[in-house]
PDB file of C-alpha atoms in Angstrom:
ATOM      1  CA  UNK A   1      74.197 -98.986-180.018  1.00  0.00           C
ATOM      2  CA  UNK A   2      70.989 -99.891-177.678  1.00  0.00           C
ATOM      3  CA  UNK A   3      68.327-100.422-180.261  1.00  0.00           C
ATOM      4  CA  UNK A   4      69.400 -99.388-183.141  1.00  0.00           C
ATOM      5  CA  UNK A   5      69.322-103.117-185.615  1.00  0.00           C
ATOM      6  CA  UNK A   6      72.597-104.895-186.404  1.00  0.00           C
ATOM      7  CA  UNK A   7      71.412-104.708-190.477  1.00  0.00           C
ATOM      8  CA  UNK A   8      68.858-102.591-192.169  1.00  0.00           C
ATOM      9  CA  UNK A   9      67.815-102.492-195.861  1.00  0.00           C
ATOM     10  CA  UNK A  10      67.627-100.111-198.505  1.00  0.00           C
ATOM     11  CA  UNK A  11      64.341 -99.866-200.836  1.00  0.00           C
ATOM     12  CA  UNK A  12      67.065-101.482-203.423  1.00  0.00           C
ATOM     13  CA  UNK A  13      67.677-104.820-201.350  1.00  0.00           C
ATOM     14  CA  UNK A  14      63.949-104.953-200.189  1.00  0.00           C
ATOM     15  CA  UNK A  15      62.243-104.726-202.845  1.00  0.00           C
ATOM     16  CA  UNK A  16      65.364-107.865-204.740  1.00  0.00           C
ATOM     17  CA  UNK A  17      64.943-109.692-201.626  1.00  0.00           C
ATOM     18  CA  UNK A  18      60.776-109.798-202.821  1.00  0.00           C
ATOM     19  CA  UNK A  19      61.130-110.368-206.205  1.00  0.00           C
ATOM     20  CA  UNK A  20      63.641-112.808-205.026  1.00  0.00           C
ATOM     21  CA  UNK A  21      61.294-114.423-203.064  1.00  0.00           C
ATOM     22  CA  UNK A  22      58.438-114.989-205.247  1.00  0.00           C
ATOM     23  CA  UNK A  23      60.863-117.392-207.706  1.00  0.00           C
ATOM     24  CA  UNK A  24      62.381-119.371-204.717  1.00  0.00           C
ATOM     25  CA  UNK A  25      60.697-118.672-201.569  1.00  0.00           C
ATOM     26  CA  UNK A  26      61.763-117.860-197.921  1.00  0.00           C
ATOM     27  CA  UNK A  27      65.677-116.771-197.986  1.00  0.00           C
ATOM     28  CA  UNK A  28      68.250-116.594-195.604  1.00  0.00           C
ATOM     29  CA  UNK A  29      72.019-115.054-195.983  1.00  0.00           C
ATOM     30  CA  UNK A  30      74.576-115.203-194.634  1.00  0.00           C
ATOM     31  CA  UNK A  31      78.378-113.583-194.726  1.00  0.00           C
ATOM     32  CA  UNK A  32      81.282-115.142-193.485  1.00  0.00           C
ATOM     33  CA  UNK A  33      83.590-112.875-194.206  1.00  0.00           C
ATOM     34  CA  UNK A  34      85.732-115.105-196.539  1.00  0.00           C
ATOM     35  CA  UNK A  35      87.961-114.031-199.217  1.00  0.00           C
ATOM     36  CA  UNK A  36      85.598-113.741-202.903  1.00  0.00           C
ATOM     37  CA  UNK A  37      81.970-115.036-202.855  1.00  0.00           C
ATOM     38  CA  UNK A  38      82.985-115.309-198.883  1.00  0.00           C
ATOM     39  CA  UNK A  39      83.104-111.525-198.996  1.00  0.00           C
ATOM     40  CA  UNK A  40      79.342-110.786-199.774  1.00  0.00           C
ATOM     41  CA  UNK A  41      75.854-110.885-198.555  1.00  0.00           C
ATOM     42  CA  UNK A  42      75.371-114.344-199.777  1.00  0.00           C
ATOM     43  CA  UNK A  43      71.453-114.959-200.569  1.00  0.00           C
ATOM     44  CA  UNK A  44      69.614-118.470-200.397  1.00  0.00           C
ATOM     45  CA  UNK A  45      66.236-120.999-200.229  1.00  0.00           C
ATOM     46  CA  UNK A  46      65.790-121.162-196.068  1.00  0.00           C
ATOM     47  CA  UNK A  47      67.864-123.428-195.203  1.00  0.00           C
ATOM     48  CA  UNK A  48      69.810-124.953-197.756  1.00  0.00           C
ATOM     49  CA  UNK A  49      72.750-123.308-195.827  1.00  0.00           C
ATOM     50  CA  UNK A  50      73.284-124.748-192.230  1.00  0.00           C
ATOM     51  CA  UNK A  51      74.113-122.414-189.693  1.00  0.00           C
ATOM     52  CA  UNK A  52      75.629-123.311-186.683  1.00  0.00           C
ATOM     53  CA  UNK A  53      78.340-122.202-183.450  1.00  0.00           C
ATOM     54  CA  UNK A  54      79.873-120.836-185.611  1.00  0.00           C
ATOM     55  CA  UNK A  55      76.972-118.241-187.042  1.00  0.00           C
ATOM     56  CA  UNK A  56      75.453-115.584-185.389  1.00  0.00           C
ATOM     57  CA  UNK A  57      72.249-114.445-186.575  1.00  0.00           C
ATOM     58  CA  UNK A  58      71.910-110.462-186.843  1.00  0.00           C
ATOM     59  CA  UNK A  59      68.368-109.808-187.211  1.00  0.00           C
ATOM     60  CA  UNK A  60      66.505-109.904-190.293  1.00  0.00           C
ATOM     61  CA  UNK A  61      66.174-108.337-193.445  1.00  0.00           C
ATOM     62  CA  UNK A  62      62.587-108.175-196.195  1.00  0.00           C
ATOM     63  CA  UNK A  63      61.683-110.839-193.252  1.00  0.00           C
ATOM     64  CA  UNK A  64      64.841-113.212-194.284  1.00  0.00           C
ATOM     65  CA  UNK A  65      66.748-113.998-191.614  1.00  0.00           C
ATOM     66  CA  UNK A  66      71.256-112.836-191.540  1.00  0.00           C
ATOM     67  CA  UNK A  67      73.127-115.108-190.248  1.00  0.00           C
ATOM     68  CA  UNK A  68      76.852-113.436-190.351  1.00  0.00           C
ATOM     69  CA  UNK A  69      80.265-115.960-188.999  1.00  0.00           C
ATOM     70  CA  UNK A  70      81.278-115.843-185.918  1.00  0.00           C
ATOM     71  CA  UNK A  71      85.309-115.030-186.211  1.00  0.00           C
ATOM     72  CA  UNK A  72      83.970-111.621-188.708  1.00  0.00           C
ATOM     73  CA  UNK A  73      81.058-110.401-186.485  1.00  0.00           C
ATOM     74  CA  UNK A  74      84.080-109.664-184.046  1.00  0.00           C
ATOM     75  CA  UNK A  75      85.428-107.041-186.431  1.00  0.00           C
ATOM     76  CA  UNK A  76      81.820-105.406-187.258  1.00  0.00           C
ATOM     77  CA  UNK A  77      80.201-105.756-183.609  1.00  0.00           C
ATOM     78  CA  UNK A  78      80.238-102.095-183.810  1.00  0.00           C
ATOM     79  CA  UNK A  79      78.339-101.136-186.512  1.00  0.00           C
ATOM     80  CA  UNK A  80      75.319-101.330-188.133  1.00  0.00           C
ATOM     81  CA  UNK A  81      75.531-103.712-191.760  1.00  0.00           C
ATOM     82  CA  UNK A  82      73.638-101.521-194.152  1.00  0.00           C
ATOM     83  CA  UNK A  83      72.060-103.743-197.201  1.00  0.00           C
ATOM     84  CA  UNK A  84      72.591-102.693-201.194  1.00  0.00           C
ATOM     85  CA  UNK A  85      72.642-103.622-204.342  1.00  0.00           C
ATOM     86  CA  UNK A  86      74.441-102.411-206.962  1.00  0.00           C
ATOM     87  CA  UNK A  87      74.955-103.210-210.681  1.00  0.00           C
ATOM     88  CA  UNK A  88      77.270-106.711-211.607  1.00  0.00           C
ATOM     89  CA  UNK A  89      77.293-110.271-211.315  1.00  0.00           C
ATOM     90  CA  UNK A  90      76.447-111.718-207.557  1.00  0.00           C
ATOM     91  CA  UNK A  91      78.033-114.556-205.998  1.00  0.00           C
ATOM     92  CA  UNK A  92      78.009-118.432-208.004  1.00  0.00           C
ATOM     93  CA  UNK A  93      75.698-119.876-205.440  1.00  0.00           C
ATOM     94  CA  UNK A  94      73.529-116.807-204.416  1.00  0.00           C
ATOM     95  CA  UNK A  95      70.795-116.271-205.872  1.00  0.00           C
ATOM     96  CA  UNK A  96      70.910-112.568-206.982  1.00  0.00           C
ATOM     97  CA  UNK A  97      72.654-113.507-209.765  1.00  0.00           C
ATOM     98  CA  UNK A  98      70.826-113.980-212.420  1.00  0.00           C
ATOM     99  CA  UNK A  99      69.213-110.524-211.938  1.00  0.00           C
ATOM    100  CA  UNK A 100      72.362-109.123-213.064  1.00  0.00           C
ATOM    101  CA  UNK A 101      72.982-106.989-210.372  1.00  0.00           C
ATOM    102  CA  UNK A 102      74.735-108.151-205.857  1.00  0.00           C
ATOM    103  CA  UNK A 103      73.924-107.791-202.383  1.00  0.00           C
ATOM    104  CA  UNK A 104      76.203-105.554-200.882  1.00  0.00           C
ATOM    105  CA  UNK A 105      77.612-104.412-197.102  1.00  0.00           C
ATOM    106  CA  UNK A 106      77.912-100.861-196.608  1.00  0.00           C
ATOM    107  CA  UNK A 107      78.225-100.003-192.465  1.00  0.00           C
ATOM    108  CA  UNK A 108      78.398 -97.182-190.677  1.00  0.00           C
ATOM    109  CA  UNK A 109      79.615 -97.191-186.905  1.00  0.00           C
ATOM    110  CA  UNK A 110      77.046 -97.162-183.997  1.00  0.00           C
ATOM    111  CA  UNK A 111      76.389 -93.248-183.299  1.00  0.00           C
ATOM    112  CA  UNK A 112      76.766 -92.198-186.521  1.00  0.00           C
ATOM    113  CA  UNK A 113      74.957 -90.329-188.989  1.00  0.00           C
ATOM    114  CA  UNK A 114      73.019 -92.009-191.948  1.00  0.00           C
ATOM    115  CA  UNK A 115      75.102 -89.743-194.364  1.00  0.00           C
ATOM    116  CA  UNK A 116      78.506 -91.448-193.822  1.00  0.00           C
ATOM    117  CA  UNK A 117      78.184 -95.078-194.746  1.00  0.00           C
ATOM    118  CA  UNK A 118      81.208 -96.260-195.647  1.00  0.00           C
ATOM    119  CA  UNK A 119      81.630 -99.098-198.354  1.00  0.00           C
TER     120      UNK A 119
END
């Protein structure tokens, strides 16, 4: 687990982040782990979502901070989150919604080879 980042993004996700940054400016991500939209990584203009003591900063993807709810972090603290993009509707308040794609979190247990990710 040591030096491995806790959150990374695929090339497709990084390309979408750049596209969204060009449209909306600096961005941030949050994953709450709740039902419906909250279980997907949500992309917001930087500062639009107020984070607090119940959130953990996992790292950055595409130069954007990525937060996760502390309760959700407890479940996933032994995994690396891999943010990807798939066709479909994004979360109602997530910026990628109009693009026809959505961010998706995949994960792998630290120490597991990269080819054995779980959705």
